[in-house]
mmCIF file of C-alpha atoms in Angstrom:
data_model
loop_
_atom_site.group_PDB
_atom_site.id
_atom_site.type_symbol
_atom_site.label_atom_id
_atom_site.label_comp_id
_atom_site.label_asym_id
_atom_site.label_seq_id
_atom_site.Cartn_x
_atom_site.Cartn_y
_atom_site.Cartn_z
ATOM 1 C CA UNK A 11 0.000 0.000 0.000
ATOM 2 C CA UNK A 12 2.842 2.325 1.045
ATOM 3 C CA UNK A 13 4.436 2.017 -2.644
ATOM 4 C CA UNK A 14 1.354 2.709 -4.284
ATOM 5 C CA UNK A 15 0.621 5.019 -2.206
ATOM 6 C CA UNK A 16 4.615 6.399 -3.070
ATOM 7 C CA UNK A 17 4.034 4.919 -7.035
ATOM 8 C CA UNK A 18 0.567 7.561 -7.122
ATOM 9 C CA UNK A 19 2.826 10.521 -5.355
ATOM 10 C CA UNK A 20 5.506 10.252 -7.550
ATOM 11 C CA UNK A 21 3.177 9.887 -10.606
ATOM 12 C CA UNK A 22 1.583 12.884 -9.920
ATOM 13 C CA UNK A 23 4.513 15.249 -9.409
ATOM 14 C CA UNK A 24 6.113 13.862 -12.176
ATOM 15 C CA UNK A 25 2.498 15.065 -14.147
ATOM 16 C CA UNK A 26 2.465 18.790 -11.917
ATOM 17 C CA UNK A 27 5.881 18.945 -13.112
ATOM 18 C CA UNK A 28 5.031 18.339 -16.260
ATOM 19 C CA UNK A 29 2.651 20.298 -16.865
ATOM 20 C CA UNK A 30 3.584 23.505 -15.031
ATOM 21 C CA UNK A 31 7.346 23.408 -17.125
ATOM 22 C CA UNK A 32 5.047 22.845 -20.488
ATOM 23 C CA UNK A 33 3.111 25.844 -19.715
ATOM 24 C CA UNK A 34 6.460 27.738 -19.010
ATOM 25 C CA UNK A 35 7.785 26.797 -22.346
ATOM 26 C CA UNK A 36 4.692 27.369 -23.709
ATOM 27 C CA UNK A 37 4.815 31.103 -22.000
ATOM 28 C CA UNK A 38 8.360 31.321 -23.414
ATOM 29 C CA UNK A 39 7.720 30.663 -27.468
ATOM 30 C CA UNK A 40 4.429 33.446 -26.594
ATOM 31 C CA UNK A 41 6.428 36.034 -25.604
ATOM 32 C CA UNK A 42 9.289 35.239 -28.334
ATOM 33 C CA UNK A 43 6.350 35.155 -30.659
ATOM 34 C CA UNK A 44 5.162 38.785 -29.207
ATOM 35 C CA UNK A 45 8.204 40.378 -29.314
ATOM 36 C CA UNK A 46 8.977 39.587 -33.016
ATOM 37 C CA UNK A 47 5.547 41.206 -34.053
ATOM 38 C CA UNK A 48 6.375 43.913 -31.550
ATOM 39 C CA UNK A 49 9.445 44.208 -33.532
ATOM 40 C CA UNK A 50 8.019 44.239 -37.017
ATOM 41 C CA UNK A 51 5.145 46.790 -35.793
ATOM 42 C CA UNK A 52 7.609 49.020 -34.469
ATOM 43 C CA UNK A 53 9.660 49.034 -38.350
ATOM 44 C CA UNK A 54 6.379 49.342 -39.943
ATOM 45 C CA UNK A 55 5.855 52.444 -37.852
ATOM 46 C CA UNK A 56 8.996 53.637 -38.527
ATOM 47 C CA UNK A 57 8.623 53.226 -42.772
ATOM 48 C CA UNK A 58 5.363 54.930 -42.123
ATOM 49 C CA UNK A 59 6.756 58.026 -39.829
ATOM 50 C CA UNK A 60 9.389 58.180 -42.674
ATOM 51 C CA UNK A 61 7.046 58.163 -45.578
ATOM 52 C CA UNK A 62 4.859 60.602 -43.707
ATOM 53 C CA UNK A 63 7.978 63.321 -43.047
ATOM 54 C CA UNK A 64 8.697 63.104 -46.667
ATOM 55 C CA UNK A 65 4.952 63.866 -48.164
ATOM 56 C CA UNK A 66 4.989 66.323 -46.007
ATOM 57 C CA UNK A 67 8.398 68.132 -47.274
ATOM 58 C CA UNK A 68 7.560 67.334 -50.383
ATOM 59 C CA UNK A 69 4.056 69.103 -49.730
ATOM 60 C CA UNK A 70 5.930 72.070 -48.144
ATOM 61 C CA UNK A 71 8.028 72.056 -51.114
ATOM 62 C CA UNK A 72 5.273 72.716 -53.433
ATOM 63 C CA UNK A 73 3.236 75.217 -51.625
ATOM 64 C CA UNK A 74 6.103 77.142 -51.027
ATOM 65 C CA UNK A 75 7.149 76.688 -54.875
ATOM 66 C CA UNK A 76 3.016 77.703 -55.197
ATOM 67 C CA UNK A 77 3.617 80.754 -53.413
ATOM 68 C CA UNK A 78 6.783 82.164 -55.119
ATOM 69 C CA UNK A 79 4.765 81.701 -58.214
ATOM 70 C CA UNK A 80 1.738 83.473 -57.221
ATOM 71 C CA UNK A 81 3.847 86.147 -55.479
ATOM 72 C CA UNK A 82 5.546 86.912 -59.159
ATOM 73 C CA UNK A 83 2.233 86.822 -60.795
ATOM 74 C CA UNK A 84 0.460 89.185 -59.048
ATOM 75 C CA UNK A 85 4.136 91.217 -59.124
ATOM 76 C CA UNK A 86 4.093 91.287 -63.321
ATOM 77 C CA UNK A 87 -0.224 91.567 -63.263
ATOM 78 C CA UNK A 88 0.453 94.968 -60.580
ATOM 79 C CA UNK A 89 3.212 96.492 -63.068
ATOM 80 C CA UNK A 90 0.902 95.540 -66.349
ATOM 81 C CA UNK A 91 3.235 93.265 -68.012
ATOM 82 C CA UNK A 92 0.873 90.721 -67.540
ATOM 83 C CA UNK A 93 -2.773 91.585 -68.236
ATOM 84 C CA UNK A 94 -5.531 89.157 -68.453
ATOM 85 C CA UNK A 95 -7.901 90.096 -71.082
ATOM 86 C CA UNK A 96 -11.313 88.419 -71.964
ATOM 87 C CA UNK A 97 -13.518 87.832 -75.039
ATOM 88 C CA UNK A 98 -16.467 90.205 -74.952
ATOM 89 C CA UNK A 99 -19.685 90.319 -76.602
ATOM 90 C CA UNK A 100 -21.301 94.134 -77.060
ATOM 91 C CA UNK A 101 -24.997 93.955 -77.087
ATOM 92 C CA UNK A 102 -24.807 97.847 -79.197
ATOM 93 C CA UNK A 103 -24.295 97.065 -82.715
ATOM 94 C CA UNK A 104 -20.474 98.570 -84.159
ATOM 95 C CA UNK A 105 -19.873 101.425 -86.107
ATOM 96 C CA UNK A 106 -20.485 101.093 -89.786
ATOM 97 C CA UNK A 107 -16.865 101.830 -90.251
ATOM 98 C CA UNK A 108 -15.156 99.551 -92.592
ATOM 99 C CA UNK A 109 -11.401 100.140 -91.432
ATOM 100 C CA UNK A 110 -9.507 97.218 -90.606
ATOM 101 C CA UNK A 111 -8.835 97.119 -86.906
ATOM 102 C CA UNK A 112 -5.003 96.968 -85.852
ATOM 103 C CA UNK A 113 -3.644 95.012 -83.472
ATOM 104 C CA UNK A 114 -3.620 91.135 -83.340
ATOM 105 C CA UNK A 115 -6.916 90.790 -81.972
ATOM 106 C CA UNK A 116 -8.251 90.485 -86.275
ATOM 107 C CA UNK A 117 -11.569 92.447 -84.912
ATOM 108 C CA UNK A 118 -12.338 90.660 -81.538
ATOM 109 C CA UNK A 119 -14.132 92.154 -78.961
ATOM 110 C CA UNK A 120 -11.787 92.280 -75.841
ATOM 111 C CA UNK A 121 -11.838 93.435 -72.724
ATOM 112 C CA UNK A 122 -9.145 93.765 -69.655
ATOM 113 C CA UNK A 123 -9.855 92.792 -66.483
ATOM 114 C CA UNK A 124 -9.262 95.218 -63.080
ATOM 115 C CA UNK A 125 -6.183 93.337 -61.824
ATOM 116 C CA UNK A 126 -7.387 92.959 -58.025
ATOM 117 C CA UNK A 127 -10.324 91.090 -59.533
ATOM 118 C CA UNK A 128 -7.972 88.988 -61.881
ATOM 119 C CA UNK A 129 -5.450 88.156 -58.824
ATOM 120 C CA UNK A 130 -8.565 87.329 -56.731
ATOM 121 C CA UNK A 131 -9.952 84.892 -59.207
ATOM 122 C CA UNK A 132 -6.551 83.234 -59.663
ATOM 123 C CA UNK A 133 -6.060 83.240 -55.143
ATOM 124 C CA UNK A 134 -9.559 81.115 -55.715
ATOM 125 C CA UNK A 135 -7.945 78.594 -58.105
ATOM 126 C CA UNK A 136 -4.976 78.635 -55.951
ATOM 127 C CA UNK A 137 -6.583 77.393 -53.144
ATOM 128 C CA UNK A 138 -8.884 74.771 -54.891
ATOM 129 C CA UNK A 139 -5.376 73.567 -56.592
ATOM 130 C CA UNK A 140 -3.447 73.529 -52.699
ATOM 131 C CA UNK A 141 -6.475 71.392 -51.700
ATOM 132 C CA UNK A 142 -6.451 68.868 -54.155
ATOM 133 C CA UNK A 143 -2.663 68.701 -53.562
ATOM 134 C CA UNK A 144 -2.921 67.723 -49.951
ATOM 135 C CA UNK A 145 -6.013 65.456 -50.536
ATOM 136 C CA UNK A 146 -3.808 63.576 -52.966
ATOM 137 C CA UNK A 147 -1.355 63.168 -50.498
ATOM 138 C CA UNK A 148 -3.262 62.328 -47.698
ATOM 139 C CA UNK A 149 -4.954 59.561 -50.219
ATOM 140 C CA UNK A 150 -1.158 58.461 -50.913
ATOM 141 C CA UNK A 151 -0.600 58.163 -47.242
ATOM 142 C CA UNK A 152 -3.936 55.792 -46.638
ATOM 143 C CA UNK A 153 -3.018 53.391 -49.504
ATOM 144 C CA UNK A 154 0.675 52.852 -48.171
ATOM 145 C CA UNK A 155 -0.112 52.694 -44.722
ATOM 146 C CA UNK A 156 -2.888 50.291 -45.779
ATOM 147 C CA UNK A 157 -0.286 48.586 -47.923
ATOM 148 C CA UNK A 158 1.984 47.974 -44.875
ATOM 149 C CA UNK A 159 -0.632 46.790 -42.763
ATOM 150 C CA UNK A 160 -2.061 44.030 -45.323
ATOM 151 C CA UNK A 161 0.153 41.202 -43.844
ATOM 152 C CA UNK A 162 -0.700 41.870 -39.727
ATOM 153 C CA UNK A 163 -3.661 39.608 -38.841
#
């Protein structure tokens, strides 16, 4: 009775022992496991941090490209070498004169526009362009972050 008693003892330590130092290894290969995703989350952040710093210098680049632009635009519009002129209709009929207008305009209505109202209607398209430019890169952003985050499950 005494070594069965010893035989069922010994048999289940030898199980307890078992089983406790599987669920150590077990805990062991989990956190290995964690750490190497850790690891591969933390370089995916990094390639995104990096690809977000350089849309936005490149972004930076262009509005401040945009602005040099506009600021020498609205410099030659203000000293009249640059003078924005539209097609016109008159609703009064002509003169009956038959002289051949000069110029290179072969007998078009034109007319110039006040310049504050020409640089205001170009600051309009300005801003509609600056917006698409950041939507684009915001939309550049989402489809490589989305990329990168295809192969996490």
């Amino acid at each position: 009775m005494k070594g069965l008693l010893s035989g069922l003892i010994a048999l289940l330590l030898t199980f307890g022992g078992g089983y406790f130092y599987g669920k150590y290894v077990e805990r062991e290969v989990q956190q290995a496991e964690v750490d190497r995703l850790n690891t591969e989350a933390r370089a995916k952040e990094q390639a995104l941090a990096a690809a977000v710093t350089t849309t936005a210098e490149a972004l930076r680049k262009t509005n401040e490209k945009a602005k040099l632009a506009t600021k020498q635009r609205d410099a030659a519009i203000d000293s009249g070498a640059l003078k924005l002129r539209l097609k016109t209709t008159c609703p009064v009929p002509a003169a009956t004169d038959t002289a051949v207008a000069s110029g290179d305009s072969a007998g078009e209505a034109r007319s110039e526009l006040d310049p504050t109202f020409g640089k205001a209607l170009f600051a309009i398209a300005e801003e509609g362009d600056r917006a698409i430019t950041k939507l684009n890169a915001c939309i550049s952003l989402y489809n490589q972050a989305l990329e990168s985050q295809k192969g996490i499950k």
